[in-house]
JSON list of C-alpha atoms in Angstrom, two decimals:
[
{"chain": "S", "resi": 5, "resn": "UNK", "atom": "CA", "xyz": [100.15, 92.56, 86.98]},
{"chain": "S", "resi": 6, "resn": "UNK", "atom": "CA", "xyz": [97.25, 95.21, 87.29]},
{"chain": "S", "resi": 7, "resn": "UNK", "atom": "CA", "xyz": [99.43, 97.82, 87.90]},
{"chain": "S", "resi": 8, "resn": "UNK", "atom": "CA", "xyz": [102.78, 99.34, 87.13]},
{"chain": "S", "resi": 9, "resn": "UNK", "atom": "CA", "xyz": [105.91, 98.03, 88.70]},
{"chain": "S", "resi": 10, "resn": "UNK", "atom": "CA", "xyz": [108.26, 100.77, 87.57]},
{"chain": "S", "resi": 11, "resn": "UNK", "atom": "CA", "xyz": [111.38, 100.13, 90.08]},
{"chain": "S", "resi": 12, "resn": "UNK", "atom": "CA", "xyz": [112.13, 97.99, 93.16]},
{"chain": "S", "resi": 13, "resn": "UNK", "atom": "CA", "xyz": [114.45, 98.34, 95.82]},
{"chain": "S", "resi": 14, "resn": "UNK", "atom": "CA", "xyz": [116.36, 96.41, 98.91]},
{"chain": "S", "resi": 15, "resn": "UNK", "atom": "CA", "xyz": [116.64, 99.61, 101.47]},
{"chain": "S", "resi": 16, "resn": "UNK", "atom": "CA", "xyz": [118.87, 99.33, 104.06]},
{"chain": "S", "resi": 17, "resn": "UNK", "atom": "CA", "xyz": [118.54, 95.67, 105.98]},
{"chain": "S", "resi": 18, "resn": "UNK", "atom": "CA", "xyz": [116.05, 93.49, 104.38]},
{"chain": "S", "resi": 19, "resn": "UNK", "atom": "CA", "xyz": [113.66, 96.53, 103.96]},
{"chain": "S", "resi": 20, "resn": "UNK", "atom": "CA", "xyz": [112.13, 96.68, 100.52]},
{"chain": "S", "resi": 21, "resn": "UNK", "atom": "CA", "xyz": [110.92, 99.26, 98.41]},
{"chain": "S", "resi": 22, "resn": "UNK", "atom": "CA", "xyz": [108.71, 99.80, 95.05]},
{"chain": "S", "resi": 23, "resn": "UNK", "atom": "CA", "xyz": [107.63, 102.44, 92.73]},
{"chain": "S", "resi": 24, "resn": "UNK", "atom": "CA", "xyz": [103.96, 101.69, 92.11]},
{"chain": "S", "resi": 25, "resn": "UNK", "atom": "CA", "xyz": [101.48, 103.36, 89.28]},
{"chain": "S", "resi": 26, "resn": "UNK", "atom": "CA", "xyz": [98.10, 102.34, 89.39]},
{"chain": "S", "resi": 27, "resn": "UNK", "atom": "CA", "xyz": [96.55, 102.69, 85.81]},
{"chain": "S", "resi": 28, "resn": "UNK", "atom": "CA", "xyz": [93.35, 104.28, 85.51]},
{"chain": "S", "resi": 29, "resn": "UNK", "atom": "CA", "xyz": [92.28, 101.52, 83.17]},
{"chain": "S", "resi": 30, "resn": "UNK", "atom": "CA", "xyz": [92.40, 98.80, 85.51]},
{"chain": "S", "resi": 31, "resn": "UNK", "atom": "CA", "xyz": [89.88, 96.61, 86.69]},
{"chain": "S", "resi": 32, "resn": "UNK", "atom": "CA", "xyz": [89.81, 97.09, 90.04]},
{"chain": "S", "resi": 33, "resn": "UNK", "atom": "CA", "xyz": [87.85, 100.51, 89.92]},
{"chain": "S", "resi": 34, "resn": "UNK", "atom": "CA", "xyz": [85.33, 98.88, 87.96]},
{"chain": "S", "resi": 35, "resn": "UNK", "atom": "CA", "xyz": [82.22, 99.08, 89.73]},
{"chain": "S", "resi": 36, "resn": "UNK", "atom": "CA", "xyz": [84.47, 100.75, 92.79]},
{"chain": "S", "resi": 37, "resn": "UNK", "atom": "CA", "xyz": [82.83, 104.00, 92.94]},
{"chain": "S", "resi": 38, "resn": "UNK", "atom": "CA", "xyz": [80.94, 104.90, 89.28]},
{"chain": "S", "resi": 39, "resn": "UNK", "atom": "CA", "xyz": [81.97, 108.37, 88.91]},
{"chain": "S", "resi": 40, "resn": "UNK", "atom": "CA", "xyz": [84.17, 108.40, 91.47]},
{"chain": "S", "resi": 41, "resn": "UNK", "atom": "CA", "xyz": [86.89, 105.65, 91.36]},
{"chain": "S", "resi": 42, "resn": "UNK", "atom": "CA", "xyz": [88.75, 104.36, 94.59]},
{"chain": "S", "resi": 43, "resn": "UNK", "atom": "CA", "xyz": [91.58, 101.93, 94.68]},
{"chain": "S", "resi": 44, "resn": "UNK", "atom": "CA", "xyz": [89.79, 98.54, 97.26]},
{"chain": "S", "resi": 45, "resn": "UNK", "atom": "CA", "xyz": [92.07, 97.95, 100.62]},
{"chain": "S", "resi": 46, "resn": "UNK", "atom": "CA", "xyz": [92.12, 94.44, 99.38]},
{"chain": "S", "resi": 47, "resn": "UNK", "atom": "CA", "xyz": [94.35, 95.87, 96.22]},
{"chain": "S", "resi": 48, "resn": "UNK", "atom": "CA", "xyz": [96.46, 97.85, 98.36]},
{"chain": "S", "resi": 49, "resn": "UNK", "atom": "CA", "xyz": [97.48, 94.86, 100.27]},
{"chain": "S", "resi": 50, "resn": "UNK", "atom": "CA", "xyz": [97.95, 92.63, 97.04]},
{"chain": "S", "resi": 51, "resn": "UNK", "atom": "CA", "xyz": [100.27, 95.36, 96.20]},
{"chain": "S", "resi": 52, "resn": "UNK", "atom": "CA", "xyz": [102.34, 94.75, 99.66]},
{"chain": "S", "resi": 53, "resn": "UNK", "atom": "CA", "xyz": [102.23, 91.32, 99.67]},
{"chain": "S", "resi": 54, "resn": "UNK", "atom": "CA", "xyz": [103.76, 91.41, 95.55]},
{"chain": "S", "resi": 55, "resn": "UNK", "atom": "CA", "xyz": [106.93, 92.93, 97.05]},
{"chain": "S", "resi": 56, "resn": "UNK", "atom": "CA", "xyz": [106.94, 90.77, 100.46]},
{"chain": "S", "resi": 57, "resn": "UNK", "atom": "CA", "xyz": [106.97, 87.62, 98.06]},
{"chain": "S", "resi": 58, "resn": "UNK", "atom": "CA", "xyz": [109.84, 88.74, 96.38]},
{"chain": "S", "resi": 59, "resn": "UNK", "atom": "CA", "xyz": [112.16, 88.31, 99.54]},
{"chain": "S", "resi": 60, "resn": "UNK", "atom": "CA", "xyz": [111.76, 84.98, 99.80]},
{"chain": "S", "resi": 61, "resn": "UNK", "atom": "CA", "xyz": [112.64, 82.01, 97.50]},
{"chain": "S", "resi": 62, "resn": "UNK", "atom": "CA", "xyz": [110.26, 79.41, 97.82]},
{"chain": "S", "resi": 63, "resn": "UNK", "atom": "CA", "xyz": [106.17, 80.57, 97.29]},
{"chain": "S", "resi": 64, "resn": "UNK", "atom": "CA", "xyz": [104.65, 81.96, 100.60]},
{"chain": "S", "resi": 65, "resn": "UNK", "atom": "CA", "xyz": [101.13, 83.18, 100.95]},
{"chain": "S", "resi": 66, "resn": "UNK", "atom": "CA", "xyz": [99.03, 85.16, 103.81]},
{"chain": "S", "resi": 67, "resn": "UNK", "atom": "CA", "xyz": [99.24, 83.93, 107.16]},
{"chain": "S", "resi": 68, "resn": "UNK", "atom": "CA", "xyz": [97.91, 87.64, 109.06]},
{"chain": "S", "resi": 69, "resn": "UNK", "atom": "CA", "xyz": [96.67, 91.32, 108.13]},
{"chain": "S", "resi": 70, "resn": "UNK", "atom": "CA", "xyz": [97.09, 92.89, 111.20]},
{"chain": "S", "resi": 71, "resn": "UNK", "atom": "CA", "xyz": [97.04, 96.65, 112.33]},
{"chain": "S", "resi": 72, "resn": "UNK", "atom": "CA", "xyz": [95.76, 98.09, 108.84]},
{"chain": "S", "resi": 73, "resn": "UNK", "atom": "CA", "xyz": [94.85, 101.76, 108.42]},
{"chain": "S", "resi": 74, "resn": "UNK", "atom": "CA", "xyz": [93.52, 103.28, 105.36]},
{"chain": "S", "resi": 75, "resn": "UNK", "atom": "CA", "xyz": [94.48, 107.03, 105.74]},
{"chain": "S", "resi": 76, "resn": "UNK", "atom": "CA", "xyz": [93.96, 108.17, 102.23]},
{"chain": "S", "resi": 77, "resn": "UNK", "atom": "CA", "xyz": [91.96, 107.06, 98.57]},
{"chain": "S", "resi": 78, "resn": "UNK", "atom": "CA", "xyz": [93.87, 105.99, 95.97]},
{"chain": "S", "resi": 79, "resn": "UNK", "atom": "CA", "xyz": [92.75, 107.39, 92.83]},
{"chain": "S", "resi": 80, "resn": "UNK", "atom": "CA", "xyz": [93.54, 106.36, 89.11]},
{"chain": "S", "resi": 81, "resn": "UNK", "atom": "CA", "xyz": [96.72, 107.16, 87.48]},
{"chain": "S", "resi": 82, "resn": "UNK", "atom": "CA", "xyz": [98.21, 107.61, 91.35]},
{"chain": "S", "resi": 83, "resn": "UNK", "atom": "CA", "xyz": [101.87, 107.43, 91.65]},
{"chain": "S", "resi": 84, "resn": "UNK", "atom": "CA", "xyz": [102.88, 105.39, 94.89]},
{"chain": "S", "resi": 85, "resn": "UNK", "atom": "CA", "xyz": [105.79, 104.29, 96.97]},
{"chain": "S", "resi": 86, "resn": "UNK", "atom": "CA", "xyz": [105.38, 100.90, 98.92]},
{"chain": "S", "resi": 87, "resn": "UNK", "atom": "CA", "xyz": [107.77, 99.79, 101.62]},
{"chain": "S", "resi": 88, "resn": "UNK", "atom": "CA", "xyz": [108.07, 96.83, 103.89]},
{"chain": "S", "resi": 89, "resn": "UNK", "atom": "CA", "xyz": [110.45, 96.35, 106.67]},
{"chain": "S", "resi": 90, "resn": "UNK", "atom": "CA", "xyz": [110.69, 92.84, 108.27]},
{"chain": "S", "resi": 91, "resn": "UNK", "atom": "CA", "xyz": [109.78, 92.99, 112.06]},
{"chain": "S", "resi": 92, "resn": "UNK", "atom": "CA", "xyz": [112.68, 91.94, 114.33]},
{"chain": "S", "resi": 93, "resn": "UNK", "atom": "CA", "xyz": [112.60, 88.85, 115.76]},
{"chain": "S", "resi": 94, "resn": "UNK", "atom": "CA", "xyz": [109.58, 88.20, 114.04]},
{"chain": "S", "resi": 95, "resn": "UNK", "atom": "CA", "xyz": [110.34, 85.73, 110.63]},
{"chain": "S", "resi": 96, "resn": "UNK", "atom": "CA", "xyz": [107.56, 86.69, 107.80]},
{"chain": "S", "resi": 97, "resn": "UNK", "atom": "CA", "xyz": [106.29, 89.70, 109.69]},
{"chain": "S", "resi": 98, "resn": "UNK", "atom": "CA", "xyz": [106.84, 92.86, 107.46]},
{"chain": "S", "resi": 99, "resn": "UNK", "atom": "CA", "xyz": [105.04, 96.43, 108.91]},
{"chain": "S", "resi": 100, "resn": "UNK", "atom": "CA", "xyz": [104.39, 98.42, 105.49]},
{"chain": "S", "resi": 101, "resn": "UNK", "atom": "CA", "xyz": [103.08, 101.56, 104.42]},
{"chain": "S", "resi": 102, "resn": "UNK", "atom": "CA", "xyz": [102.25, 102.78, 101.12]},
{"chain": "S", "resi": 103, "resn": "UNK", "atom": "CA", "xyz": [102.80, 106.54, 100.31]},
{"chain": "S", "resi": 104, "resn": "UNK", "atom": "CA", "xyz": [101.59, 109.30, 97.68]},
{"chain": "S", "resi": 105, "resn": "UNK", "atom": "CA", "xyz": [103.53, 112.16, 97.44]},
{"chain": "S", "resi": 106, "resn": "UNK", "atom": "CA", "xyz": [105.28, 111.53, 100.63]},
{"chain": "S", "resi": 107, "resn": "UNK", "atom": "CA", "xyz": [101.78, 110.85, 102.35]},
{"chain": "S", "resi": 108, "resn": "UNK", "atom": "CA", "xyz": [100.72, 108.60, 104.28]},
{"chain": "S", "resi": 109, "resn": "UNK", "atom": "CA", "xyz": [97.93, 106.32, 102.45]},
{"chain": "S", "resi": 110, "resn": "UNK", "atom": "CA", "xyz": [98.04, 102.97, 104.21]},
{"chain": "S", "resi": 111, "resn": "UNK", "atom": "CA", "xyz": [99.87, 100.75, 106.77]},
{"chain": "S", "resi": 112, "resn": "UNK", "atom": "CA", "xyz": [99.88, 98.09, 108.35]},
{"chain": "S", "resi": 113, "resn": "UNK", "atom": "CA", "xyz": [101.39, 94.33, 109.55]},
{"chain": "S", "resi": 114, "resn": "UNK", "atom": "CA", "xyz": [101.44, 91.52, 106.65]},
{"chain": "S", "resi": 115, "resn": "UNK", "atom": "CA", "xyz": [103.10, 88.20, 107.83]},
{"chain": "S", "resi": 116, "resn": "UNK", "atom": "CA", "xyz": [103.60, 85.54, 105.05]},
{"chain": "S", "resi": 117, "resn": "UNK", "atom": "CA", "xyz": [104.56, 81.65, 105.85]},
{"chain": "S", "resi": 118, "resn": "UNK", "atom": "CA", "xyz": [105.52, 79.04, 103.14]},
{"chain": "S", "resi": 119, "resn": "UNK", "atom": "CA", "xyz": [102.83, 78.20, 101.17]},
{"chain": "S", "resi": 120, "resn": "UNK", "atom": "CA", "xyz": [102.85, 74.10, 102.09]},
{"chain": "S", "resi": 121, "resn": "UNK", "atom": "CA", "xyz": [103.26, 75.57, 106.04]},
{"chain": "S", "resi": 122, "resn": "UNK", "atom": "CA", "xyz": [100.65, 73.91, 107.91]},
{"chain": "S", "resi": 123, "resn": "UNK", "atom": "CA", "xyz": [100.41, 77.44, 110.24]},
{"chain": "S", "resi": 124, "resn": "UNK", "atom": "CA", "xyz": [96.91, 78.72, 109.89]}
]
């Protein structure tokens, strides 16, 4: 992985949790501001969808981004918490939110279907 998965977590329910540290050396700030490196949105939601995967035993993949905020920048060397809670009634749908130092830095709807699903 291109970042540090240091521990992960089944909250209460089928909520999950992770311990994130993005290394300064990775290649997603190439190029992502020179001189002033950001973490993309589209690595912030690789990040979610890493731990969303993991609840589920057969591959899934991407069906829907929905409802995505980017409150904060993520920065190298940034320590981060990510969560995602399944939506009732709702199979696949997790609402996440990543966090630095208890702050809000993005959220958001993911829903995931098995990979060979023919749902577009």
């Amino acid at each position: 992985m291109w970042y540090d998965l240091s521990i992960q977590k089944r909250l209460e329910g089928e909520s999950l949790s992770a311990d994130v540290h993005v290394p300064g050396g990775s290649a997603w700030f190439d190029g992502h501001f020179p001189g002033a490196p950001v973490l993309p949105g589209i690595a912030q939601l690789a990040m979610v969808f890493d731990l969303v995967r993991q609840a589920f035993q057969d591959p899934v993949r991407v069906k829907e981004v929905s409802r995505v905020r980017f409150k904060q920048m993520i920065m190298p060397e940034d320590r981060l918490v990510v969560v995602a809670e399944p939506r009732p009634g709702r199979v696949g749908t997790y609402a996440f939110r990543i966090t630095k130092n208890e702050e809000l830095v993005c959220s958001g709807t993911m829903t995931v279907v098995p990979i060979n699903s023919a749902e577009k």
